[in-house]
Protein backbone atom coordinates (compact mmCIF):
# COMPACT_ATOMS: atom_id res chain seq x y z
CA UNK A 1 0.00 0.00 0.00
CA UNK A 2 1.28 3.48 -0.83
CA UNK A 3 2.35 5.56 2.14
CA UNK A 4 0.04 8.49 2.63
CA UNK A 5 2.62 10.76 4.24
CA UNK A 6 6.37 11.36 4.30
CA UNK A 7 8.53 12.83 7.06
CA UNK A 8 12.26 13.33 6.54
CA UNK A 9 14.46 16.19 7.79
CA UNK A 10 14.08 17.79 4.35
CA UNK A 11 10.53 17.02 3.34
CA UNK A 12 7.20 16.71 5.12
CA UNK A 13 4.23 15.80 2.93
CA UNK A 14 0.68 14.59 3.41
CA UNK A 15 -1.34 14.12 6.58
CA UNK A 16 1.12 13.21 9.27
CA UNK A 17 -0.01 10.32 11.47
CA UNK A 18 1.98 10.81 14.66
CA UNK A 19 0.99 7.47 16.16
CA UNK A 20 2.46 5.71 13.14
CA UNK A 21 5.58 7.90 13.32
CA UNK A 22 6.24 6.82 16.89
CA UNK A 23 6.58 3.23 15.66
CA UNK A 24 8.42 4.07 12.47
CA UNK A 25 11.02 6.29 14.15
CA UNK A 26 11.50 4.06 17.20
CA UNK A 27 10.53 6.75 19.75
CA UNK A 28 8.21 6.52 22.77
CA UNK A 29 4.99 8.39 23.46
CA UNK A 30 5.12 11.04 26.19
CA UNK A 31 2.76 9.72 28.88
CA UNK A 32 1.38 11.07 32.15
CA UNK A 33 3.91 9.12 34.20
CA UNK A 34 6.76 10.90 32.45
CA UNK A 35 5.02 14.26 32.82
CA UNK A 36 4.63 13.69 36.58
CA UNK A 37 8.30 12.85 36.81
CA UNK A 38 9.31 16.03 34.97
CA UNK A 39 6.94 18.08 37.15
CA UNK A 40 8.68 16.85 40.29
CA UNK A 41 11.67 18.92 39.20
CA UNK A 42 9.98 21.85 37.48
CA UNK A 43 6.96 22.38 39.82
CA UNK A 44 4.77 23.17 36.84
CA UNK A 45 4.42 21.79 33.35
CA UNK A 46 4.99 23.84 30.24
CA UNK A 47 1.80 24.11 28.17
CA UNK A 48 3.53 22.36 25.27
CA UNK A 49 3.99 19.31 27.52
CA UNK A 50 0.45 19.41 28.91
CA UNK A 51 -1.00 19.66 25.40
CA UNK A 52 1.31 16.90 24.11
CA UNK A 53 2.76 19.23 21.49
CA UNK A 54 5.92 17.48 22.69
CA UNK A 55 4.38 14.09 22.05
CA UNK A 56 7.32 11.72 21.94
CA UNK A 57 10.75 11.13 23.40
CA UNK A 58 13.79 8.94 23.58
CA UNK A 59 15.52 8.20 26.88
CA UNK A 60 13.91 10.97 28.96
CA UNK A 61 13.97 8.62 31.92
CA UNK A 62 17.73 8.26 31.54
CA UNK A 63 18.07 12.07 31.58
CA UNK A 64 16.01 12.28 34.78
CA UNK A 65 17.80 9.31 36.41
CA UNK A 66 21.12 11.06 35.86
CA UNK A 67 19.75 14.44 36.94
CA UNK A 68 18.48 12.92 40.17
CA UNK A 69 21.99 11.55 40.79
CA UNK A 70 23.41 15.05 40.32
CA UNK A 71 24.68 14.41 36.79
CA UNK A 72 23.31 17.43 34.93
CA UNK A 73 22.47 17.41 31.24
CA UNK A 74 22.94 20.02 28.52
CA UNK A 75 20.50 20.93 25.76
CA UNK A 76 21.25 20.77 22.04
CA UNK A 77 19.10 22.05 19.19
CA UNK A 78 19.53 23.95 15.92
CA UNK A 79 18.40 25.60 12.73
CA UNK A 80 19.12 25.18 9.03
CA UNK A 81 19.42 28.81 7.88
CA UNK A 82 17.72 28.83 4.48
CA UNK A 83 15.65 31.98 4.98
CA UNK A 84 13.90 33.95 7.67
CA UNK A 85 12.83 32.18 10.84
CA UNK A 86 9.13 31.25 10.85
CA UNK A 87 6.78 30.60 13.75
CA UNK A 88 7.15 26.82 13.42
CA UNK A 89 10.87 27.08 14.21
CA UNK A 90 10.09 28.99 17.39
CA UNK A 91 8.02 26.10 18.76
CA UNK A 92 10.93 23.91 19.95
CA UNK A 93 12.98 26.98 20.91
CA UNK A 94 10.30 28.45 23.19
CA UNK A 95 10.14 25.10 24.96
CA UNK A 96 13.94 24.77 25.07
CA UNK A 97 14.14 28.15 26.81
CA UNK A 98 11.77 26.84 29.49
CA UNK A 99 13.96 23.75 29.93
CA UNK A 100 17.06 25.93 30.22
CA UNK A 101 15.43 28.00 32.96
CA UNK A 102 13.97 25.06 34.88
CA UNK A 103 17.07 22.87 34.80
CA UNK A 104 19.68 25.63 34.60
CA UNK A 105 21.13 23.82 31.59
CA UNK A 106 23.59 24.92 28.93
CA UNK A 107 22.27 25.17 25.38
CA UNK A 108 24.41 24.28 22.36
CA UNK A 109 22.78 25.67 19.23
CA UNK A 110 23.93 24.58 15.78
CA UNK A 111 23.40 26.67 12.63
CA UNK A 112 23.76 24.28 9.70
CA UNK A 113 24.75 26.77 6.99
CA UNK A 114 26.68 23.92 5.32
CA UNK A 115 23.51 21.77 5.16
CA UNK A 116 21.41 24.44 3.52
CA UNK A 117 24.15 25.14 0.97
CA UNK A 118 24.41 21.43 0.10
CA UNK A 119 20.69 20.70 -0.05
CA UNK A 120 19.38 23.87 -1.69
CA UNK A 121 20.60 24.39 -5.28
CA UNK A 122 19.60 28.06 -5.20
CA UNK A 123 21.60 29.04 -2.11
CA UNK A 124 25.24 30.14 -1.98
CA UNK A 125 27.36 29.54 1.08
CA UNK A 126 27.81 33.27 1.75
CA UNK A 127 24.05 33.59 1.96
CA UNK A 128 23.41 30.64 4.30
CA UNK A 129 26.27 31.84 6.48
CA UNK A 130 24.76 35.34 6.64
CA UNK A 131 21.36 33.85 7.46
CA UNK A 132 22.91 31.80 10.28
CA UNK A 133 23.63 35.04 12.14
CA UNK A 134 20.28 36.61 11.22
CA UNK A 135 18.46 33.53 12.55
CA UNK A 136 20.64 33.57 15.68
CA UNK A 137 18.97 36.90 16.55
CA UNK A 138 15.65 35.04 16.87
CA UNK A 139 17.22 32.56 19.26
CA UNK A 140 18.72 35.28 21.45
CA UNK A 141 15.47 37.30 21.32
CA UNK A 142 13.69 34.46 23.15
CA UNK A 143 15.80 35.17 26.21
CA UNK A 144 18.36 32.36 26.34
CA UNK A 145 21.01 32.99 28.98
CA UNK A 146 24.28 34.59 27.99
CA UNK A 147 27.23 32.49 29.15
CA UNK A 148 25.09 29.35 29.10
CA UNK A 149 24.09 29.49 25.44
CA UNK A 150 26.55 28.75 22.65
CA UNK A 151 25.53 29.35 19.05
CA UNK A 152 27.79 28.31 16.19
CA UNK A 153 27.73 28.17 12.39
CA UNK A 154 29.10 24.91 10.98
CA UNK A 155 31.29 26.87 8.62
CA UNK A 156 32.80 29.16 11.24
CA UNK A 157 33.21 26.41 13.85
CA UNK A 158 34.22 23.86 11.24
CA UNK A 159 37.67 22.99 12.54
CA UNK A 160 36.29 21.85 15.90
CA UNK A 161 33.29 20.08 14.37
CA UNK A 162 35.18 18.33 11.55
CA UNK A 163 37.57 16.61 13.91
CA UNK A 164 34.63 14.87 15.57
CA UNK A 165 32.50 14.43 12.43
CA UNK A 166 35.12 12.19 10.82
CA UNK A 167 35.04 9.88 13.85
CA UNK A 168 31.31 9.43 13.12
CA UNK A 169 31.81 9.28 9.34
CA UNK A 170 34.24 6.38 9.71
CA UNK A 171 31.42 4.32 11.22
CA UNK A 172 28.55 5.39 8.97
CA UNK A 173 27.78 3.58 5.71
CA UNK A 174 25.96 4.78 2.63
CA UNK A 175 23.46 1.94 3.01
CA UNK A 176 22.50 3.45 6.38
CA UNK A 177 22.04 6.99 5.03
CA UNK A 178 19.96 5.57 2.17
CA UNK A 179 17.70 3.60 4.47
CA UNK A 180 17.36 6.32 7.10
CA UNK A 181 16.84 9.38 4.92
CA UNK A 182 15.69 7.96 1.58
CA UNK A 183 18.86 9.30 -0.08
CA UNK A 184 19.93 7.53 -3.28
CA UNK A 185 23.03 6.86 -5.38
CA UNK A 186 22.27 10.04 -7.32
CA UNK A 187 22.51 12.25 -4.24
CA UNK A 188 25.77 14.11 -3.66
CA UNK A 189 28.33 12.79 -1.19
CA UNK A 190 27.72 16.05 0.65
CA UNK A 191 24.17 14.96 1.46
CA UNK A 192 25.27 11.54 2.63
CA UNK A 193 28.02 13.04 4.78
CA UNK A 194 25.97 15.84 6.30
CA UNK A 195 24.35 13.88 9.14
CA UNK A 196 27.80 13.34 10.69
CA UNK A 197 28.06 17.11 11.25
CA UNK A 198 24.64 17.29 12.88
CA UNK A 199 25.64 14.44 15.20
CA UNK A 200 28.69 16.23 16.63
CA UNK A 201 27.02 18.63 19.13
CA UNK A 202 25.32 15.58 20.66
CA UNK A 203 28.69 14.67 22.22
CA UNK A 204 31.02 17.65 21.62
CA UNK A 205 30.70 19.12 25.15
CA UNK A 206 31.76 15.72 26.52
CA UNK A 207 34.88 15.85 24.32
CA UNK A 208 35.70 19.46 25.19
CA UNK A 209 35.15 19.07 28.93
CA UNK A 210 36.83 15.66 29.11
CA UNK A 211 33.93 13.93 30.85
CA UNK A 212 30.68 12.33 29.79
CA UNK A 213 27.73 14.74 29.97
CA UNK A 214 24.14 13.68 29.17
CA UNK A 215 22.57 15.49 26.20
CA UNK A 216 18.88 16.27 25.61
CA UNK A 217 17.71 17.35 22.15
CA UNK A 218 14.33 19.15 21.94
CA UNK A 219 13.15 19.54 18.32
CA UNK A 220 10.40 18.55 15.91
CA UNK A 221 10.11 14.86 15.05
CA UNK A 222 11.55 15.37 11.52
CA UNK A 223 15.06 15.76 12.95
CA UNK A 224 14.88 12.63 15.10
CA UNK A 225 16.05 10.51 12.15
CA UNK A 226 19.51 12.06 12.46
CA UNK A 227 19.73 11.29 16.12
CA UNK A 228 18.75 7.67 15.72
CA UNK A 229 21.96 7.23 13.73
CA UNK A 230 23.87 9.43 16.15
CA UNK A 231 22.80 7.27 19.08
CA UNK A 232 24.13 4.09 17.45
CA UNK A 233 27.50 5.59 16.68
CA UNK A 234 28.28 7.78 19.70
CA UNK A 235 27.39 4.84 21.91
CA UNK A 236 30.24 2.97 20.18
CA UNK A 237 32.56 5.95 20.66
CA UNK A 238 32.00 5.70 24.42
CA UNK A 239 29.71 8.70 24.96
CA UNK A 240 26.18 8.78 26.33
CA UNK A 241 23.55 8.35 23.66
CA UNK A 242 21.66 11.65 23.26
CA UNK A 243 18.07 11.75 24.52
CA UNK A 244 15.32 13.56 22.61
CA UNK A 245 12.00 15.29 23.20
CA UNK A 246 10.10 15.69 19.96
CA UNK A 247 7.28 18.03 18.94
CA UNK A 248 4.53 17.85 16.33
CA UNK A 249 4.54 20.38 13.48
CA UNK A 250 2.87 23.74 13.52
CA UNK A 251 0.67 23.42 10.42
CA UNK A 252 0.83 25.76 7.44
CA UNK A 253 -1.83 28.48 7.42
CA UNK A 254 -3.78 26.89 4.58
CA UNK A 255 -4.04 23.34 5.88
CA UNK A 256 -4.33 21.67 9.26
CA UNK A 257 -2.33 18.47 8.71
CA UNK A 258 1.08 19.24 7.22
CA UNK A 259 4.04 21.35 8.27
CA UNK A 260 4.61 25.05 7.92
CA UNK A 261 7.33 25.34 5.33
CA UNK A 262 9.65 28.29 4.90
CA UNK A 263 9.53 28.03 1.13
CA UNK A 264 5.84 28.96 0.77
CA UNK A 265 5.75 32.57 1.95
CA UNK A 266 1.98 33.10 1.93
CA UNK A 267 1.23 30.22 4.27
CA UNK A 268 3.99 30.85 6.78
CA UNK A 269 4.36 33.71 9.24
CA UNK A 270 7.94 34.90 9.66
CA UNK A 271 9.30 36.51 12.80
CA UNK A 272 10.20 39.55 10.71
CA UNK A 273 6.70 40.03 9.22
CA UNK A 274 5.12 43.44 9.91
CA UNK A 275 1.77 43.40 11.79
CA UNK A 276 -0.20 44.31 8.63
CA UNK A 277 1.37 41.38 6.80
CA UNK A 278 0.48 38.97 9.61
CA UNK A 279 -3.08 40.27 9.64
CA UNK A 280 -3.45 39.93 5.91
CA UNK A 281 -2.01 36.41 5.77
CA UNK A 282 -4.28 35.17 8.55
CA UNK A 283 -7.44 36.79 7.19
CA UNK A 284 -6.75 35.56 3.68
CA UNK A 285 -5.18 32.12 4.12
CA UNK A 286 -6.00 30.65 7.55
CA UNK A 287 -7.92 27.44 6.91
CA UNK A 288 -11.27 27.69 8.64
CA UNK A 289 -13.24 25.04 10.49
CA UNK A 290 -16.29 27.30 10.35
CA UNK A 291 -19.55 26.72 8.50
CA UNK A 292 -20.55 28.21 5.17
CA UNK A 293 -23.06 30.69 6.58
CA UNK A 294 -23.34 32.53 9.90
CA UNK A 295 -26.76 30.91 10.52
CA UNK A 296 -25.39 27.42 10.01
CA UNK A 297 -22.36 28.21 12.18
CA UNK A 298 -24.57 29.51 14.98
CA UNK A 299 -26.74 26.38 14.99
CA UNK A 300 -24.21 23.63 14.20
CA UNK A 301 -21.00 25.19 15.55
CA UNK A 302 -17.45 25.20 14.11
CA UNK A 303 -14.74 22.53 14.13
CA UNK A 304 -11.72 23.72 16.15
CA UNK A 305 -9.85 20.48 15.45
CA UNK A 306 -9.29 21.41 11.82
CA UNK A 307 -9.37 25.20 12.19
CA UNK A 308 -5.81 26.48 11.73
CA UNK A 309 -6.38 29.65 13.80
CA UNK A 310 -7.40 27.48 16.74
CA UNK A 311 -4.54 25.06 16.08
CA UNK A 312 -2.06 27.93 16.13
CA UNK A 313 -3.48 29.23 19.39
CA UNK A 314 -2.75 25.80 20.90
CA UNK A 315 0.93 26.48 20.12
CA UNK A 316 1.05 30.12 21.25
CA UNK A 317 -1.69 30.86 23.82
CA UNK A 318 -0.18 29.90 27.17
CA UNK A 319 -3.39 30.35 29.17
CA UNK A 320 -5.18 26.97 29.37
CA UNK A 321 -8.47 28.43 30.57
CA UNK A 322 -8.60 30.99 27.80
CA UNK A 323 -7.84 28.35 25.21
CA UNK A 324 -10.53 26.06 26.57
CA UNK A 325 -13.06 28.89 26.46
CA UNK A 326 -12.20 29.61 22.84
CA UNK A 327 -12.56 25.91 22.00
CA UNK A 328 -15.97 25.65 23.63
CA UNK A 329 -17.32 28.87 22.18
CA UNK A 330 -16.16 28.01 18.68
CA UNK A 331 -17.57 24.51 18.87
CA UNK A 332 -20.92 25.76 20.13
CA UNK A 333 -21.20 28.37 17.39
CA UNK A 334 -20.99 31.37 19.72
CA UNK A 335 -17.61 32.38 18.29
CA UNK A 336 -17.45 32.96 14.53
CA UNK A 337 -14.54 32.09 12.28
CA UNK A 338 -13.70 35.76 11.62
CA UNK A 339 -13.71 36.47 15.36
CA UNK A 340 -11.40 33.53 16.02
CA UNK A 341 -8.99 34.89 13.41
CA UNK A 342 -8.99 38.26 15.18
CA UNK A 343 -8.05 36.57 18.48
CA UNK A 344 -5.11 34.90 16.75
CA UNK A 345 -4.06 38.14 15.03
CA UNK A 346 -4.07 39.97 18.36
CA UNK A 347 -2.03 37.22 20.04
CA UNK A 348 0.60 36.99 17.30
CA UNK A 349 1.03 40.68 16.58
CA UNK A 350 1.52 41.38 20.30
CA UNK A 351 4.04 38.56 20.56
CA UNK A 352 5.88 39.59 17.39
CA UNK A 353 6.09 43.26 18.36
CA UNK A 354 8.02 42.31 21.50
CA UNK A 355 10.02 39.67 19.64
CA UNK A 356 11.07 42.15 16.95
CA UNK A 357 12.23 44.65 19.58
CA UNK A 358 14.24 41.93 21.33
CA UNK A 359 15.61 40.80 17.99
CA UNK A 360 17.04 44.25 17.26
CA UNK A 361 18.54 44.45 20.76
CA UNK A 362 20.11 41.04 20.17
CA UNK A 363 22.34 42.46 17.41
CA UNK A 364 24.54 44.10 20.04
CA UNK A 365 24.68 40.94 22.17
CA UNK A 366 25.29 38.54 19.27
CA UNK A 367 29.08 38.19 19.64
CA UNK A 368 28.79 37.12 23.25
CA UNK A 369 26.71 34.08 22.22
CA UNK A 370 28.81 32.90 19.28
CA UNK A 371 31.45 30.16 19.21
CA UNK A 372 34.02 30.30 16.41
CA UNK A 373 37.33 28.55 15.77
P1 LIG B 1 15.13 23.54 10.51
O1 LIG B 1 15.75 24.85 10.23
O2 LIG B 1 14.39 22.85 9.41
O3 LIG B 1 14.13 23.69 11.71
C1 LIG B 1 14.52 24.30 12.94
C2 LIG B 1 13.74 23.64 14.07
O4 LIG B 1 12.35 23.81 13.91
C3 LIG B 1 11.67 22.57 13.84
N1 LIG B 1 10.56 22.78 12.91
C4 LIG B 1 9.27 22.87 13.29
N2 LIG B 1 8.68 22.74 14.48
C5 LIG B 1 7.34 22.89 14.54
N3 LIG B 1 6.58 23.16 13.47
C6 LIG B 1 7.12 23.30 12.23
N4 LIG B 1 6.35 23.59 11.19
C7 LIG B 1 8.54 23.16 12.11
N5 LIG B 1 9.41 23.23 11.07
C8 LIG B 1 10.64 23.01 11.58
C9 LIG B 1 12.73 21.58 13.39
O5 LIG B 1 12.46 20.27 13.80
C10 LIG B 1 13.95 22.12 14.11
O6 LIG B 1 13.96 21.69 15.46
N6 LIG B 1 19.05 20.36 10.29
C11 LIG B 1 18.27 21.21 11.16
C12 LIG B 1 19.14 22.14 12.03
C13 LIG B 1 19.72 21.43 13.22
C14 LIG B 1 19.00 20.89 14.30
C15 LIG B 1 19.97 20.33 15.19
C16 LIG B 1 17.64 20.87 14.61
C17 LIG B 1 21.04 21.17 13.46
N7 LIG B 1 21.19 20.51 14.64
C18 LIG B 1 19.56 19.72 16.37
C19 LIG B 1 17.24 20.27 15.79
C20 LIG B 1 18.20 19.68 16.66
C21 LIG B 1 17.28 22.04 10.36
O7 LIG B 1 17.44 22.22 9.18
O8 LIG B 1 16.23 22.56 11.11
PDB file of N, CA and C in Angstrom, residues 160-197:
ATOM      1  N   UNK A 160      36.658  22.625  14.707  1.00  0.00           N
ATOM      2  CA  UNK A 160      36.289  21.850  15.899  1.00  0.00           C
ATOM      3  C   UNK A 160      35.316  20.731  15.537  1.00  0.00           C
ATOM      4  N   UNK A 161      34.328  21.069  14.702  1.00  0.00           N
ATOM      5  CA  UNK A 161      33.293  20.085  14.368  1.00  0.00           C
ATOM      6  C   UNK A 161      33.850  18.955  13.492  1.00  0.00           C
ATOM      7  N   UNK A 162      34.696  19.315  12.526  1.00  0.00           N
ATOM      8  CA  UNK A 162      35.177  18.328  11.552  1.00  0.00           C
ATOM      9  C   UNK A 162      35.966  17.202  12.221  1.00  0.00           C
ATOM     10  N   UNK A 163      36.748  17.586  13.187  1.00  0.00           N
ATOM     11  CA  UNK A 163      37.570  16.611  13.910  1.00  0.00           C
ATOM     12  C   UNK A 163      36.721  15.496  14.526  1.00  0.00           C
ATOM     13  N   UNK A 164      35.524  15.865  14.978  1.00  0.00           N
ATOM     14  CA  UNK A 164      34.630  14.870  15.573  1.00  0.00           C
ATOM     15  C   UNK A 164      33.760  14.202  14.507  1.00  0.00           C
ATOM     16  N   UNK A 165      33.385  14.983  13.478  1.00  0.00           N
ATOM     17  CA  UNK A 165      32.499  14.433  12.429  1.00  0.00           C
ATOM     18  C   UNK A 165      33.152  13.240  11.735  1.00  0.00           C
ATOM     19  N   UNK A 166      34.479  13.314  11.537  1.00  0.00           N
ATOM     20  CA  UNK A 166      35.123  12.193  10.824  1.00  0.00           C
ATOM     21  C   UNK A 166      35.157  10.922  11.675  1.00  0.00           C
ATOM     22  N   UNK A 167      35.101  11.086  12.989  1.00  0.00           N
ATOM     23  CA  UNK A 167      35.036   9.881  13.846  1.00  0.00           C
ATOM     24  C   UNK A 167      33.684   9.182  13.631  1.00  0.00           C
ATOM     25  N   UNK A 168      32.639   9.988  13.401  1.00  0.00           N
ATOM     26  CA  UNK A 168      31.314   9.432  13.125  1.00  0.00           C
ATOM     27  C   UNK A 168      31.288   8.881  11.693  1.00  0.00           C
ATOM     28  N   UNK A 169      31.842   9.654  10.764  1.00  0.00           N
ATOM     29  CA  UNK A 169      31.808   9.276   9.336  1.00  0.00           C
ATOM     30  C   UNK A 169      32.472   7.920   9.104  1.00  0.00           C
ATOM     31  N   UNK A 170      33.520   7.645   9.857  1.00  0.00           N
ATOM     32  CA  UNK A 170      34.242   6.376   9.714  1.00  0.00           C
ATOM     33  C   UNK A 170      33.342   5.179  10.008  1.00  0.00           C
ATOM     34  N   UNK A 171      32.301   5.417  10.798  1.00  0.00           N
ATOM     35  CA  UNK A 171      31.422   4.321  11.223  1.00  0.00           C
ATOM     36  C   UNK A 171      30.040   4.357  10.562  1.00  0.00           C
ATOM     37  N   UNK A 172      29.872   5.243   9.603  1.00  0.00           N
ATOM     38  CA  UNK A 172      28.552   5.385   8.971  1.00  0.00           C
ATOM     39  C   UNK A 172      28.632   4.957   7.508  1.00  0.00           C
ATOM     40  N   UNK A 173      27.746   4.047   7.099  1.00  0.00           N
ATOM     41  CA  UNK A 173      27.784   3.582   5.706  1.00  0.00           C
ATOM     42  C   UNK A 173      26.704   4.259   4.872  1.00  0.00           C
ATOM     43  N   UNK A 174      26.928   4.221   3.569  1.00  0.00           N
ATOM     44  CA  UNK A 174      25.955   4.782   2.627  1.00  0.00           C
ATOM     45  C   UNK A 174      24.638   3.996   2.700  1.00  0.00           C
ATOM     46  N   UNK A 175      24.726   2.695   2.941  1.00  0.00           N
ATOM     47  CA  UNK A 175      23.455   1.943   3.009  1.00  0.00           C
ATOM     48  C   UNK A 175      22.612   2.444   4.176  1.00  0.00           C
ATOM     49  N   UNK A 176      23.257   2.894   5.248  1.00  0.00           N
ATOM     50  CA  UNK A 176      22.505   3.449   6.375  1.00  0.00           C
ATOM     51  C   UNK A 176      21.877   4.795   6.018  1.00  0.00           C
ATOM     52  N   UNK A 177      22.625   5.670   5.371  1.00  0.00           N
ATOM     53  CA  UNK A 177      22.038   6.986   5.032  1.00  0.00           C
ATOM     54  C   UNK A 177      20.915   6.831   4.004  1.00  0.00           C
ATOM     55  N   UNK A 178      21.049   5.825   3.139  1.00  0.00           N
ATOM     56  CA  UNK A 178      19.964   5.570   2.173  1.00  0.00           C
ATOM     57  C   UNK A 178      18.703   5.108   2.900  1.00  0.00           C
ATOM     58  N   UNK A 179      18.866   4.160   3.787  1.00  0.00           N
ATOM     59  CA  UNK A 179      17.701   3.602   4.472  1.00  0.00           C
ATOM     60  C   UNK A 179      17.063   4.626   5.409  1.00  0.00           C
ATOM     61  N   UNK A 180      17.896   5.399   6.098  1.00  0.00           N
ATOM     62  CA  UNK A 180      17.363   6.318   7.104  1.00  0.00           C
ATOM     63  C   UNK A 180      16.701   7.548   6.476  1.00  0.00           C
ATOM     64  N   UNK A 181      17.315   8.093   5.443  1.00  0.00           N
ATOM     65  CA  UNK A 181      16.840   9.380   4.916  1.00  0.00           C
ATOM     66  C   UNK A 181      16.169   9.273   3.548  1.00  0.00           C
ATOM     67  N   UNK A 182      16.220   8.089   2.940  1.00  0.00           N
ATOM     68  CA  UNK A 182      15.689   7.962   1.581  1.00  0.00           C
ATOM     69  C   UNK A 182      16.629   8.577   0.553  1.00  0.00           C
ATOM     70  N   UNK A 183      17.892   8.786   0.903  1.00  0.00           N
ATOM     71  CA  UNK A 183      18.856   9.302  -0.076  1.00  0.00           C
ATOM     72  C   UNK A 183      19.182   8.170  -1.058  1.00  0.00           C
ATOM     73  N   UNK A 184      19.657   8.548  -2.247  1.00  0.00           N
ATOM     74  CA  UNK A 184      19.929   7.529  -3.283  1.00  0.00           C
ATOM     75  C   UNK A 184      21.358   7.676  -3.805  1.00  0.00           C
ATOM     76  N   UNK A 185      21.707   6.788  -4.749  1.00  0.00           N
ATOM     77  CA  UNK A 185      23.033   6.856  -5.383  1.00  0.00           C
ATOM     78  C   UNK A 185      23.228   8.171  -6.135  1.00  0.00           C
ATOM     79  N   UNK A 186      22.145   8.788  -6.554  1.00  0.00           N
ATOM     80  CA  UNK A 186      22.273  10.036  -7.320  1.00  0.00           C
ATOM     81  C   UNK A 186      22.465  11.251  -6.431  1.00  0.00           C
ATOM     82  N   UNK A 187      22.306  11.093  -5.122  1.00  0.00           N
ATOM     83  CA  UNK A 187      22.513  12.250  -4.239  1.00  0.00           C
ATOM     84  C   UNK A 187      24.005  12.484  -4.011  1.00  0.00           C
ATOM     85  N   UNK A 188      24.346  13.753  -3.806  1.00  0.00           N
ATOM     86  CA  UNK A 188      25.773  14.111  -3.660  1.00  0.00           C
ATOM     87  C   UNK A 188      26.356  13.479  -2.399  1.00  0.00           C
ATOM     88  N   UNK A 189      27.672  13.307  -2.398  1.00  0.00           N
ATOM     89  CA  UNK A 189      28.334  12.790  -1.192  1.00  0.00           C
ATOM     90  C   UNK A 189      28.145  13.772  -0.037  1.00  0.00           C
ATOM     91  N   UNK A 190      27.967  15.045  -0.381  1.00  0.00           N
ATOM     92  CA  UNK A 190      27.719  16.054   0.652  1.00  0.00           C
ATOM     93  C   UNK A 190      26.469  15.725   1.459  1.00  0.00           C
ATOM     94  N   UNK A 191      25.425  15.309   0.762  1.00  0.00           N
ATOM     95  CA  UNK A 191      24.167  14.964   1.458  1.00  0.00           C
ATOM     96  C   UNK A 191      24.362  13.741   2.352  1.00  0.00           C
ATOM     97  N   UNK A 192      25.052  12.750   1.831  1.00  0.00           N
ATOM     98  CA  UNK A 192      25.267  11.537   2.629  1.00  0.00           C
ATOM     99  C   UNK A 192      26.129  11.831   3.860  1.00  0.00           C
ATOM    100  N   UNK A 193      27.087  12.738   3.679  1.00  0.00           N
ATOM    101  CA  UNK A 193      28.023  13.041   4.778  1.00  0.00           C
ATOM    102  C   UNK A 193      27.388  13.933   5.841  1.00  0.00           C
ATOM    103  N   UNK A 194      26.415  14.759   5.420  1.00  0.00           N
ATOM    104  CA  UNK A 194      25.967  15.841   6.303  1.00  0.00           C
ATOM    105  C   UNK A 194      25.561  15.394   7.712  1.00  0.00           C
ATOM    106  N   UNK A 195      24.869  14.285   7.825  1.00  0.00           N
ATOM    107  CA  UNK A 195      24.353  13.877   9.138  1.00  0.00           C
ATOM    108  C   UNK A 195      25.460  13.749  10.193  1.00  0.00           C
ATOM    109  N   UNK A 196      26.682  13.476   9.728  1.00  0.00           N
ATOM    110  CA  UNK A 196      27.796  13.337  10.693  1.00  0.00           C
ATOM    111  C   UNK A 196      28.051  14.678  11.396  1.00  0.00           C
ATOM    112  N   UNK A 197      27.858  15.771  10.666  1.00  0.00           N
ATOM    113  CA  UNK A 197      28.063  17.106  11.251  1.00  0.00           C
ATOM    114  C   UNK A 197      26.968  17.418  12.270  1.00  0.00           C
TER     115      UNK A 197
END
